[in-house]
XYZ file of C-alpha atoms in Angstrom:
715
model
C 15.215 -1.000 11.837
C 11.680 -0.958 13.133
C 9.185 1.729 12.804
C 9.994 4.680 14.894
C 13.405 3.367 15.836
C 16.389 5.615 16.277
C 19.733 4.850 14.733
C 22.805 3.852 16.804
C 24.345 7.240 16.001
C 21.295 9.013 17.423
C 21.446 6.804 20.505
C 25.101 7.716 21.045
C 24.074 11.351 20.735
C 21.575 10.897 23.565
C 24.297 9.295 25.680
C 26.666 12.217 25.057
C 23.908 14.682 25.964
C 23.478 12.876 29.251
C 27.078 12.106 30.178
C 28.796 15.320 29.077
C 26.939 17.715 31.423
C 27.567 15.390 34.363
C 31.293 15.222 33.659
C 31.599 18.989 33.103
C 29.650 19.774 36.254
C 31.788 17.438 38.333
C 34.934 19.033 36.989
C 33.695 22.538 37.801
C 32.544 21.815 41.336
C 35.240 19.354 42.361
C 37.134 21.936 44.506
C 34.069 22.344 46.678
C 33.551 18.612 47.188
C 36.203 18.502 49.857
C 34.139 20.842 51.985
C 30.853 18.994 51.829
C 28.919 19.825 54.950
C 28.184 17.228 57.551
C 24.475 17.926 57.262
C 22.210 16.881 54.415
C 20.787 19.439 51.966
C 17.170 20.446 52.138
C 15.083 17.732 50.424
C 12.235 20.042 49.308
C 13.783 21.165 45.974
C 14.689 17.594 45.141
C 11.176 16.406 45.935
C 9.794 19.028 43.528
C 12.178 17.900 40.801
C 11.214 14.310 41.508
C 7.563 15.141 40.905
C 8.510 17.006 37.713
C 10.479 14.028 36.437
C 7.643 11.663 37.274
C 5.169 13.734 35.285
C 7.368 14.137 32.195
C 8.899 11.409 30.038
C 11.774 11.726 27.612
C 10.410 10.150 24.395
C 13.647 8.416 23.386
C 13.178 5.348 21.202
C 15.564 2.503 20.565
C 15.957 -0.127 17.851
C 13.101 -2.196 19.244
C 10.313 0.189 20.312
C 8.016 -2.785 20.779
C 10.272 -3.912 23.643
C 11.404 -0.548 24.964
C 9.530 2.520 26.075
C 10.251 6.084 27.070
C 12.831 7.240 29.585
C 12.100 9.228 32.754
C 14.376 11.400 34.917
C 12.464 10.454 38.064
C 15.033 7.828 39.213
C 17.745 10.524 39.090
C 15.960 12.763 41.560
C 14.735 9.792 43.564
C 18.334 8.687 44.137
C 19.369 12.254 44.948
C 16.571 12.419 47.492
C 17.871 9.207 49.075
C 21.318 10.765 49.352
C 20.168 13.939 51.120
C 17.163 12.840 53.174
C 16.361 10.107 55.665
C 15.078 6.893 54.041
C 11.525 7.362 55.325
C 11.329 10.878 53.849
C 12.782 9.659 50.539
C 10.350 6.731 50.366
C 7.430 9.069 51.065
C 8.489 11.367 48.220
C 8.834 8.444 45.831
C 5.401 7.136 46.821
C 3.813 10.509 46.045
C 5.606 10.677 42.684
C 4.545 7.147 41.788
C 0.914 8.091 42.445
C 0.933 10.743 39.717
C -1.568 9.675 37.011
C -0.019 8.532 33.768
C -1.428 9.339 30.337
C -1.171 5.642 29.508
C -2.362 3.210 32.125
C -2.894 -0.494 32.320
C -1.230 -3.322 34.228
C 1.881 -3.390 32.028
C 2.429 0.373 32.291
C 1.916 0.353 36.055
C 4.294 -2.565 36.499
C 6.901 -0.863 34.369
C 6.570 2.390 36.293
C 6.954 0.498 39.549
C 10.091 -1.141 38.184
C 11.604 2.249 37.375
C 11.043 3.534 40.897
C 12.109 0.200 42.313
C 15.451 0.684 40.633
C 15.725 4.146 42.178
C 14.886 2.797 45.656
C 17.384 -0.033 45.313
C 20.019 2.368 44.065
C 19.352 4.708 46.957
C 19.495 1.978 49.588
C 22.686 0.408 48.241
C 24.420 3.731 47.661
C 23.318 5.000 51.036
C 24.577 1.828 52.704
C 27.985 2.259 51.103
C 28.140 5.915 52.077
C 27.067 5.153 55.635
C 29.730 2.463 55.859
C 32.277 4.963 54.593
C 30.939 7.503 57.074
C 31.545 5.075 59.931
C 35.104 4.465 58.790
C 36.021 7.960 57.637
C 36.725 10.837 60.003
C 34.307 13.190 58.196
C 32.186 13.664 55.126
C 34.817 16.006 53.770
C 36.941 12.960 53.025
C 34.520 11.890 50.302
C 36.208 12.525 46.934
C 34.535 13.429 43.686
C 35.355 10.234 41.883
C 34.590 8.028 44.866
C 31.087 9.455 45.094
C 30.460 9.178 41.355
C 32.107 5.769 41.203
C 29.901 4.494 44.002
C 26.756 5.536 42.178
C 27.939 4.078 38.880
C 29.010 0.845 40.531
C 25.702 0.395 42.274
C 23.818 1.559 39.193
C 25.593 -1.005 37.066
C 24.758 -3.704 39.581
C 21.088 -2.710 39.392
C 20.685 -1.999 35.672
C 23.014 -4.613 34.170
C 20.706 -7.539 35.079
C 17.776 -5.542 33.710
C 19.651 -4.946 30.467
C 20.584 -8.619 30.161
C 17.035 -9.756 30.880
C 15.599 -7.412 28.245
C 18.198 -8.422 25.675
C 17.628 -12.084 26.522
C 13.907 -11.673 25.928
C 14.582 -10.001 22.571
C 17.011 -12.793 21.659
C 14.432 -15.444 22.537
C 11.785 -13.766 20.383
C 14.057 -13.124 17.388
C 16.133 -16.294 17.827
C 19.275 -14.235 17.436
C 22.465 -14.680 19.514
C 22.545 -12.658 22.727
C 25.751 -10.854 21.737
C 24.171 -9.827 18.427
C 21.152 -8.450 20.264
C 23.344 -6.499 22.678
C 25.429 -5.164 19.809
C 22.258 -3.992 18.067
C 21.092 -2.313 21.305
C 17.897 -4.360 21.473
C 16.893 -4.361 25.122
C 20.025 -2.483 26.194
C 19.309 1.109 25.285
C 16.815 2.092 27.976
C 18.808 0.674 30.938
C 21.908 2.389 29.546
C 20.157 5.756 29.390
C 18.767 5.272 32.900
C 22.242 4.460 34.183
C 23.600 7.667 32.677
C 20.708 9.623 34.133
C 21.249 8.358 37.674
C 24.895 9.401 37.326
C 23.554 12.935 37.632
C 22.342 12.272 41.156
C 25.617 13.365 42.848
C 25.578 16.558 40.762
C 22.051 17.242 41.950
C 23.163 16.716 45.548
C 26.123 19.053 45.187
C 24.042 21.752 43.557
C 21.384 21.497 46.237
C 24.036 21.887 48.940
C 26.463 24.356 47.415
C 24.502 26.387 44.864
C 20.783 25.813 45.001
C 20.260 28.636 42.529
C 22.030 26.564 39.852
C 19.392 23.844 39.897
C 17.384 25.648 37.166
C 20.480 25.319 34.972
C 20.202 21.583 35.395
C 16.541 21.781 34.454
C 17.443 23.685 31.291
C 19.718 20.819 30.244
C 17.024 18.252 30.994
C 14.348 20.224 29.138
C 16.669 20.724 26.153
C 17.297 17.006 26.082
C 13.569 16.315 26.267
C 12.796 18.719 23.419
C 15.545 17.274 21.261
C 14.440 13.723 21.962
C 10.789 14.543 21.355
C 11.495 16.284 18.045
C 13.627 13.369 16.913
C 11.006 10.882 18.028
C 8.198 12.679 16.183
C 10.283 12.892 13.027
C 11.195 9.215 13.223
C 7.588 8.232 13.920
C 6.376 10.106 10.853
C 9.086 8.500 8.722
C 8.077 4.973 9.691
C 4.317 5.237 10.259
C 1.262 5.817 8.116
C -0.387 9.073 9.248
C -3.906 7.924 8.395
C -4.000 4.635 10.312
C -1.118 4.943 12.772
C 0.236 1.611 11.529
C 3.730 1.071 10.200
C 4.278 2.134 6.593
C 5.868 0.335 3.647
C 9.337 1.628 4.527
C 9.157 0.222 8.038
C 7.852 -3.139 6.832
C 10.464 -3.524 4.116
C 13.319 -2.601 6.463
C 12.089 -5.126 9.004
C 11.804 -7.807 6.318
C 15.252 -6.955 4.972
C 16.690 -7.335 8.464
C 14.951 -10.663 9.017
C 15.916 -12.138 5.662
C 19.519 -10.996 6.135
C 19.917 -12.517 9.603
C 17.535 -15.486 9.532
C 18.679 -18.984 8.741
C 16.814 -21.182 6.278
C 15.371 -23.251 9.104
C 13.719 -20.164 10.564
C 10.165 -19.367 9.558
C 8.069 -16.262 9.185
C 5.209 -15.294 6.922
C 4.021 -12.207 5.070
C 0.285 -11.637 4.659
C -0.908 -9.092 2.104
C -4.493 -7.842 2.384
C -6.575 -5.840 -0.081
C -9.913 -4.338 0.946
C -12.948 -5.281 -1.146
C -15.515 -2.610 -2.077
C -13.403 0.187 -0.598
C -13.094 1.843 -3.996
C -16.879 2.089 -4.285
C -17.074 3.704 -0.843
C -14.376 6.181 -1.789
C -15.982 7.043 -5.123
C -19.569 7.289 -3.914
C -19.179 8.923 -0.496
C -16.003 10.921 -1.029
C -12.378 10.680 0.015
C -13.037 12.038 3.501
C -15.317 9.082 4.266
C -12.749 6.726 2.760
C -10.030 8.209 4.963
C -12.163 7.812 8.087
C -12.914 4.234 7.120
C -9.206 3.478 6.674
C -8.556 4.964 10.106
C -11.134 2.620 11.632
C -9.589 -0.344 9.813
C -6.162 0.610 11.124
C -7.496 0.862 14.672
C -8.889 -2.670 14.473
C -5.738 -4.133 12.969
C -3.466 -2.497 15.541
C -5.089 -4.421 18.395
C -4.786 -7.926 16.934
C -2.500 -10.418 18.650
C -0.037 -12.756 16.965
C 1.218 -10.115 14.513
C 4.667 -8.568 14.866
C 4.217 -5.769 12.313
C 0.966 -4.445 10.843
C 1.504 -1.951 8.030
C -0.482 0.024 5.498
C 1.579 -0.129 2.321
C -0.622 1.996 0.082
C -4.207 2.754 -0.917
C -6.385 0.045 0.558
C -3.571 -2.509 0.929
C -2.176 -3.747 4.224
C 0.635 -6.155 5.074
C 1.412 -8.210 8.163
C 4.557 -9.904 9.435
C 4.037 -13.071 11.468
C 6.986 -14.735 13.209
C 7.430 -18.344 14.280
C 6.748 -21.902 13.144
C 3.207 -21.543 11.821
C 1.798 -24.219 9.539
C -0.723 -23.503 6.791
C -3.680 -24.172 9.082
C -2.392 -21.635 11.612
C -1.825 -19.018 8.925
C -5.232 -19.712 7.398
C -6.884 -19.230 10.787
C -4.997 -15.976 11.307
C -5.891 -14.720 7.829
C -9.556 -15.596 8.333
C -9.461 -13.783 11.664
C -8.096 -10.700 9.893
C -10.792 -10.902 7.225
C -13.476 -11.367 9.868
C -12.241 -8.382 11.857
C -12.140 -6.123 8.820
C -15.530 -7.323 7.555
C -17.431 -6.259 10.672
C -19.746 -3.291 9.909
C -18.486 0.269 10.337
C -20.344 3.438 11.182
C -18.725 6.515 9.643
C -20.710 9.624 10.425
C -24.314 8.563 9.939
C -23.489 5.935 7.319
C -23.268 2.228 8.052
C -20.650 0.603 5.818
C -19.604 -2.951 5.103
C -16.452 -4.019 3.278
C -14.554 -7.260 2.804
C -10.967 -8.322 2.273
C -8.791 -10.784 0.369
C -5.458 -12.033 1.721
C -2.425 -13.641 0.103
C 0.177 -15.496 2.166
C 3.860 -16.144 1.440
C 6.337 -17.850 3.782
C 10.082 -17.574 4.245
C 11.980 -19.442 2.864
C 9.379 -21.453 0.904
C 8.230 -18.628 -1.368
C 11.173 -16.244 -1.367
C 14.454 -15.362 0.284
C 14.114 -11.580 0.304
C 11.478 -8.962 1.001
C 10.795 -8.176 -2.658
C 9.973 -11.730 -3.683
C 7.963 -12.443 -0.555
C 5.770 -9.400 -1.148
C 5.347 -10.314 -4.808
C 4.324 -13.878 -4.002
C 1.881 -12.738 -1.349
C 0.478 -10.186 -3.783
C 0.024 -12.785 -6.534
C -1.643 -15.157 -4.063
C -3.985 -12.399 -2.908
C -5.216 -11.626 -6.414
C -5.551 -15.308 -7.215
C -7.786 -15.608 -4.150
C -9.775 -12.563 -5.245
C -10.339 -14.041 -8.708
C -11.363 -17.373 -7.197
C -13.824 -15.745 -4.823
C -12.109 -17.058 -1.670
C -10.800 -14.884 1.176
C -7.339 -16.467 1.560
C -4.763 -17.733 -0.932
C -1.243 -19.142 -0.567
C 1.693 -18.662 -2.899
C 2.643 -21.743 -4.894
C 5.776 -23.573 -3.781
C 7.052 -23.605 -7.351
C 6.960 -19.822 -7.511
C 10.209 -18.696 -5.962
C 12.208 -17.264 -8.829
C 12.135 -13.641 -9.955
C 9.049 -12.664 -11.954
C 7.493 -9.296 -12.752
C 5.243 -8.777 -9.740
C 2.115 -6.670 -9.967
C 3.482 -4.177 -7.455
C 6.714 -3.671 -9.372
C 4.812 -3.376 -12.659
C 2.648 -0.636 -11.189
C 5.790 1.153 -10.094
C 7.067 1.037 -13.696
C 3.803 2.070 -15.337
C 4.378 5.821 -15.235
C 7.828 5.368 -16.755
C 6.355 3.031 -19.382
C 4.004 5.801 -20.541
C 6.901 8.233 -20.859
C 9.049 5.765 -22.814
C 6.341 4.725 -25.251
C 6.097 1.138 -24.019
C 2.289 1.346 -23.831
C 0.903 0.989 -27.348
C -2.430 0.297 -28.967
C -3.481 -2.491 -31.284
C -6.765 -2.030 -33.138
C -9.349 -4.715 -33.925
C -11.640 -3.952 -36.895
C -15.434 -3.927 -36.512
C -17.363 -5.055 -39.576
C -21.020 -4.523 -40.498
C -22.752 -7.895 -40.819
C -25.054 -6.876 -43.676
C -22.539 -5.156 -45.972
C -19.112 -6.384 -44.874
C -17.960 -2.774 -44.573
C -15.365 -1.839 -41.936
C -17.279 0.534 -39.670
C -14.675 1.161 -36.978
C -11.946 -0.252 -34.762
C -11.558 -0.912 -31.052
C -8.305 0.231 -29.416
C -6.716 -2.447 -27.210
C -3.850 -1.571 -24.847
C -0.574 -3.511 -25.009
C 2.469 -3.104 -22.740
C 5.716 -3.900 -24.554
C 7.962 -4.416 -21.521
C 11.715 -4.368 -22.299
C 12.428 -7.314 -19.974
C 9.196 -9.307 -19.757
C 7.899 -8.959 -23.299
C 4.234 -8.178 -23.906
C 2.491 -7.952 -20.532
C -1.181 -9.030 -20.796
C -3.641 -6.244 -19.919
C -5.185 -8.461 -17.256
C -1.916 -8.364 -15.318
C -2.126 -4.642 -14.664
C -5.391 -3.057 -15.880
C -7.580 -4.538 -13.124
C -5.177 -3.296 -10.482
C -4.651 0.128 -12.037
C -8.417 0.701 -11.947
C -8.161 0.768 -8.144
C -5.388 3.375 -8.055
C -4.858 7.003 -8.972
C -2.872 5.848 -12.022
C -6.055 5.125 -13.953
C -6.688 8.787 -14.824
C -3.308 9.429 -16.503
C -3.448 5.980 -18.117
C -6.871 6.663 -19.681
C -5.688 10.008 -20.986
C -2.560 8.381 -22.406
C -4.684 5.825 -24.262
C -7.025 8.508 -25.626
C -4.103 10.664 -26.753
C -2.466 7.687 -28.470
C -5.759 6.757 -30.157
C -6.052 10.285 -31.554
C -2.487 10.107 -32.889
C -3.065 6.707 -34.520
C -6.272 7.841 -36.212
C -4.588 11.032 -37.445
C -2.030 8.887 -39.299
C -4.835 6.858 -40.901
C -6.525 10.047 -42.074
C -3.302 11.043 -43.801
C -3.461 7.631 -45.529
C -7.055 8.438 -46.607
C -8.639 6.023 -44.147
C -11.141 7.582 -41.738
C -12.564 5.236 -39.130
C -14.483 5.741 -35.895
C -12.449 4.486 -32.957
C -13.615 2.941 -29.669
C -11.712 3.219 -26.370
C -12.442 1.498 -23.059
C -12.726 3.677 -19.955
C -12.887 2.593 -16.326
C -15.375 2.986 -13.517
C -13.248 5.672 -11.914
C -13.159 7.664 -15.164
C -16.950 7.634 -15.235
C -17.044 8.984 -11.673
C -14.537 11.751 -12.446
C -16.442 14.977 -13.077
C -13.312 16.468 -14.695
C -13.172 13.739 -17.321
C -15.527 15.361 -19.906
C -13.538 18.601 -19.806
C -10.210 16.773 -20.132
C -11.616 14.669 -22.982
C -12.759 17.760 -24.864
C -9.233 19.184 -24.680
C -7.716 15.897 -25.854
C -10.086 15.660 -28.824
C -9.392 19.245 -29.835
C -5.627 18.795 -29.569
C -5.756 15.475 -31.437
C -8.080 16.661 -34.198
C -10.602 13.873 -33.553
C -14.277 14.802 -34.119
C -16.267 13.778 -31.002
C -18.785 11.784 -33.045
C -15.918 9.593 -34.293
C -15.111 8.409 -30.743
C -16.983 5.681 -28.860
C -16.322 5.214 -25.150
C -16.901 1.666 -23.922
C -17.878 1.136 -20.287
C -19.047 -1.890 -18.339
C -22.444 -2.352 -16.751
C -20.840 -2.306 -13.301
C -19.408 1.159 -13.918
C -22.923 2.537 -14.272
C -24.113 0.942 -11.041
C -21.388 2.260 -8.694
C -22.888 5.754 -8.476
C -25.750 6.073 -10.994
C -26.379 9.749 -10.289
C -22.793 10.832 -10.813
C -22.436 8.510 -13.811
C -25.576 10.031 -15.319
C -24.143 13.536 -14.986
C -20.823 12.544 -16.557
C -22.543 10.621 -19.366
C -24.823 13.591 -20.027
C -21.801 15.883 -20.385
C -20.144 13.371 -22.695
C -23.337 13.266 -24.758
C -23.359 17.050 -25.030
C -19.770 16.815 -26.172
C -20.927 14.539 -29.001
C -19.116 11.267 -28.221
C -20.896 7.906 -28.422
C -21.275 5.538 -25.474
C -21.288 1.736 -25.627
C -22.066 -0.801 -22.904
C -19.210 -3.322 -22.995
C -19.554 -7.007 -22.051
C -23.340 -6.669 -21.909
C -25.033 -9.519 -20.085
C -22.184 -10.301 -17.676
C -23.156 -7.824 -14.959
C -26.317 -6.745 -13.178
C -27.900 -4.159 -15.394
C -30.986 -2.098 -14.923
C -33.004 -1.582 -18.095
C -33.803 1.883 -16.786
C -30.135 2.720 -17.227
C -30.321 1.837 -20.909
C -33.448 3.922 -21.319
C -32.301 7.081 -19.560
C -28.602 7.226 -20.434
C -27.372 8.298 -23.851
C -26.138 4.860 -24.849
C -25.553 4.249 -28.567
C -24.719 0.551 -28.696
C -24.538 -2.689 -26.751
C -21.533 -4.974 -27.056
C -22.620 -8.571 -26.605
C -20.068 -10.441 -24.500
C -18.090 -13.210 -26.201
C -19.419 -15.751 -23.692
C -22.827 -15.499 -25.429
C -21.320 -15.772 -28.910
C -18.938 -18.714 -28.628
C -20.786 -21.857 -29.674
C -24.161 -20.110 -29.650
C -25.314 -21.934 -32.814
C -24.979 -25.269 -31.006
C -27.509 -24.341 -28.334
C -31.078 -23.253 -29.051
C -31.260 -21.519 -25.685
C -28.090 -19.570 -26.490
C -29.546 -18.404 -29.794
C -32.757 -17.400 -28.025
C -30.861 -15.289 -25.480
C -28.867 -13.487 -28.158
C -32.012 -12.907 -30.252
C -33.780 -11.408 -27.206
C -30.894 -9.036 -26.516
C -30.734 -7.927 -30.147
C -34.492 -7.332 -30.295
C -34.423 -5.413 -26.999
C -31.566 -3.218 -28.180
C -33.260 -2.471 -31.493
C -36.484 -1.612 -29.665
C -34.503 0.928 -27.638
C -32.856 2.314 -30.754
C -29.443 0.811 -29.992
C -26.984 -0.974 -32.250
C -25.581 -4.389 -31.276
C -21.925 -5.388 -31.638
C -21.050 -9.058 -31.087
C -17.551 -9.710 -29.735
C -15.450 -12.853 -30.015
C -16.714 -14.113 -33.379
C -14.384 -16.986 -34.258
C -16.566 -19.464 -36.177
C -18.355 -19.061 -39.497
C -21.389 -20.779 -37.997
C -21.552 -18.124 -35.269
C -21.321 -15.381 -37.872
C -24.152 -16.931 -39.888
C -26.332 -17.257 -36.789
C -25.743 -13.593 -35.908
C -26.616 -12.555 -39.475
C -29.942 -14.420 -39.285
C -30.753 -12.877 -35.896
C -30.132 -9.369 -37.223
C -26.973 -8.396 -35.312
C -25.560 -5.131 -36.655
C -21.780 -5.429 -36.223
C -19.227 -8.127 -35.381
C -15.587 -8.309 -34.377
C -13.324 -11.242 -33.636
C -10.506 -13.433 -34.890
C -12.664 -14.718 -37.760
C -12.496 -11.237 -39.261
C -9.166 -9.937 -38.034
C -6.840 -10.137 -35.108
C -5.931 -6.825 -33.430
C -3.599 -4.946 -35.784
C -0.688 -2.658 -34.932
C -1.424 0.952 -35.944
C 0.710 0.996 -39.105
C -1.173 -2.019 -40.555
C -4.717 -0.754 -40.049
C -4.867 1.568 -43.072
C -3.429 -1.007 -45.551
C -5.843 -3.651 -44.267
C -8.863 -1.356 -44.594
C -7.864 -0.152 -48.081
C -7.365 -3.729 -49.238
C -10.786 -4.724 -47.935
C -12.475 -1.776 -49.611
C -10.861 -2.585 -52.936
C -11.957 -6.187 -52.581
C -15.543 -5.091 -51.925
C -15.503 -2.874 -54.991
C -14.166 -5.764 -57.066
C -16.868 -8.009 -55.645
C -19.565 -5.539 -56.652
C -18.145 -5.366 -60.146
C -18.115 -9.173 -60.285
C -21.897 -9.164 -59.672
C -22.102 -9.739 -55.976
C -19.131 -12.027 -55.510
C -17.999 -12.450 -51.953
C -14.546 -12.301 -50.574
C -12.897 -13.554 -47.484
C -12.097 -11.241 -44.719
C -9.200 -12.628 -42.741
C -8.172 -14.476 -39.754
C -4.948 -15.253 -38.605
C -3.393 -11.974 -39.718
C 0.313 -12.018 -40.510
C 2.117 -8.721 -40.441
C 4.700 -9.911 -42.997
C 1.900 -10.384 -45.544
C 0.868 -6.737 -45.553
C 2.329 -4.048 -47.781
C 0.885 -0.561 -47.841
C 1.371 -0.452 -51.614
C 0.565 -4.081 -52.490
C -2.252 -5.388 -54.633
C -5.498 -5.544 -52.627
C -6.626 -8.927 -53.958
C -3.257 -10.614 -53.313
C -3.131 -9.007 -49.877
C -6.464 -10.470 -48.830
C -5.584 -13.838 -50.360
C -2.422 -13.947 -48.217
C -4.371 -12.841 -45.186
C -6.990 -15.569 -45.672
C -4.993 -18.760 -45.895
C -8.011 -20.847 -46.851
C -9.418 -18.405 -49.393
C -13.009 -19.161 -48.353
C -15.711 -16.484 -48.470
C -16.858 -15.691 -44.953
C -18.659 -12.389 -44.941
C -20.869 -10.983 -47.692
C -19.504 -7.743 -49.008
C -22.910 -6.631 -50.260
C -26.485 -7.440 -49.419
C -27.939 -10.393 -51.291
C -30.573 -9.778 -53.883
């Protein structure tokens, strides 16, 4: 069912509303039909009703609102006017009614309106001709029976509207490539002519009332108005159910129902495509300028997308994501051109209020049946292609032909995320951070892991990047912080107290409620603020520096530490480092890997370390995997390191045993006059026992038994 469409049961209800009053009225007035006067009724009341019907539509929608429009009662009164007035008078009345301005104009609307009145004129002429012929053969008008009069109108009406119905259904069948009988059975193209036919069946009732009981005409109007109100209320309700209120486009429900219908009825040799579009930089607009500006911007985007040709359905499916259904035999070049046209249209500048805005878009394309045989898989493939394009820096991406089986799509994963938090599927692993000079464990970094019951461990990259653009990021961050507090509380019970670092997102840093919520979490979890480090990226500080500064200042007053994560990969301002309460810089792993093999790489790292120390900041190097890298960092003066050379991320219950074992090994090394001990790498959970001997534990952890990190300063 399309957006805004009414169900077959609702359509039958409209038909009953129209046919029942006509049948009841005929039954009530049939005794008086035998005494119909030889003269025609006064046409003035009918002309007034004709004008009323021309000015008011009945907003009744059918299965295919793109093909059908709204119904008018004007043909009913136009035919009645033909039956009671001379043809020239009737034509004059119809001409006046047709000249009434419409709310919607344009060549198509005018042509359609002319067709409606054309039907009424044709009905009037044919019906009048039959009645005149009967008048010539019958002794008087009193010989006209109830059913003959009604039958004449229905017969002529069928002759007029049946071809119209077949033509409309034939057009729908040609577009959808469905059999004509299937289209007729589904009411595509048939509903509006059917309603018009039932409406013109009222014409004899109107004539009788105008002749016999003119005062009863308002009763007829009451029925028409009641029908209009009922139809309008139903139409509004249906429109809201299948349309996005912000953009006016179809919503996810409408798109999925249309796709379900197509995939259920289409053959494998039929083709259509689904295009999924995500707006670039919309999140920054929303965060910096406020949700009201973001909403206005989405409305402008929807207005542009609604006017594009070649698209059967344009829908907003959530947030800043849109989807498009394209029918027909389109090759990849055609779809690429269409996608680029969409991107170009969306990327044109906007003016919202007094602000000039510019955004971009990325699009993923999936085709039926190449990339999926149902709506779910098609949307997943298009979604995966869209994010692949976004990562590659290109505007358009296509789903791979090999990807047609069921996989955990990003959209479905997001839908399961809230439930995953409730069921404890989101857990933290913790990677130790070790001081370069002493070998002491100075903290851990909490790393999120999703233990999915069907898909195993889902990599953070498969959902974190997307969650950051949704409202789910706030509850997810709070879940991670709460879990971190619980993990650390268990370590404290085991006599291991470690500072813990947690990553937060750009949106968290723009949320003025975040410091207050964090304070409550720390109090409930028993975590001293100075034992928590919040890691943010350089980009997060640049989105809205003023708001970020306020939030960071409140976090500083709270007592938590702040670290710049992945330093050197973004576009930082040194003023940010100077004015914000930053405690440490985390050097990105891209600078660390293989740095000792490149003099320029060593020079860059040395410069960063010296700059940080000059600003009073500590430096943590991530991704340390080689002993040569560790030695180079020690010579440069780096403060802290973390990486696989030292330890892989550990599940919470293994952190305390690992730390205790390392401390005991350091103490033994000091007793042995400065001996060094190895620190780990590939960590095996089976090798750890909370009550095992520390030396044997570390020997099992370090398979090679080679000293890698000094446990005390030399000399």
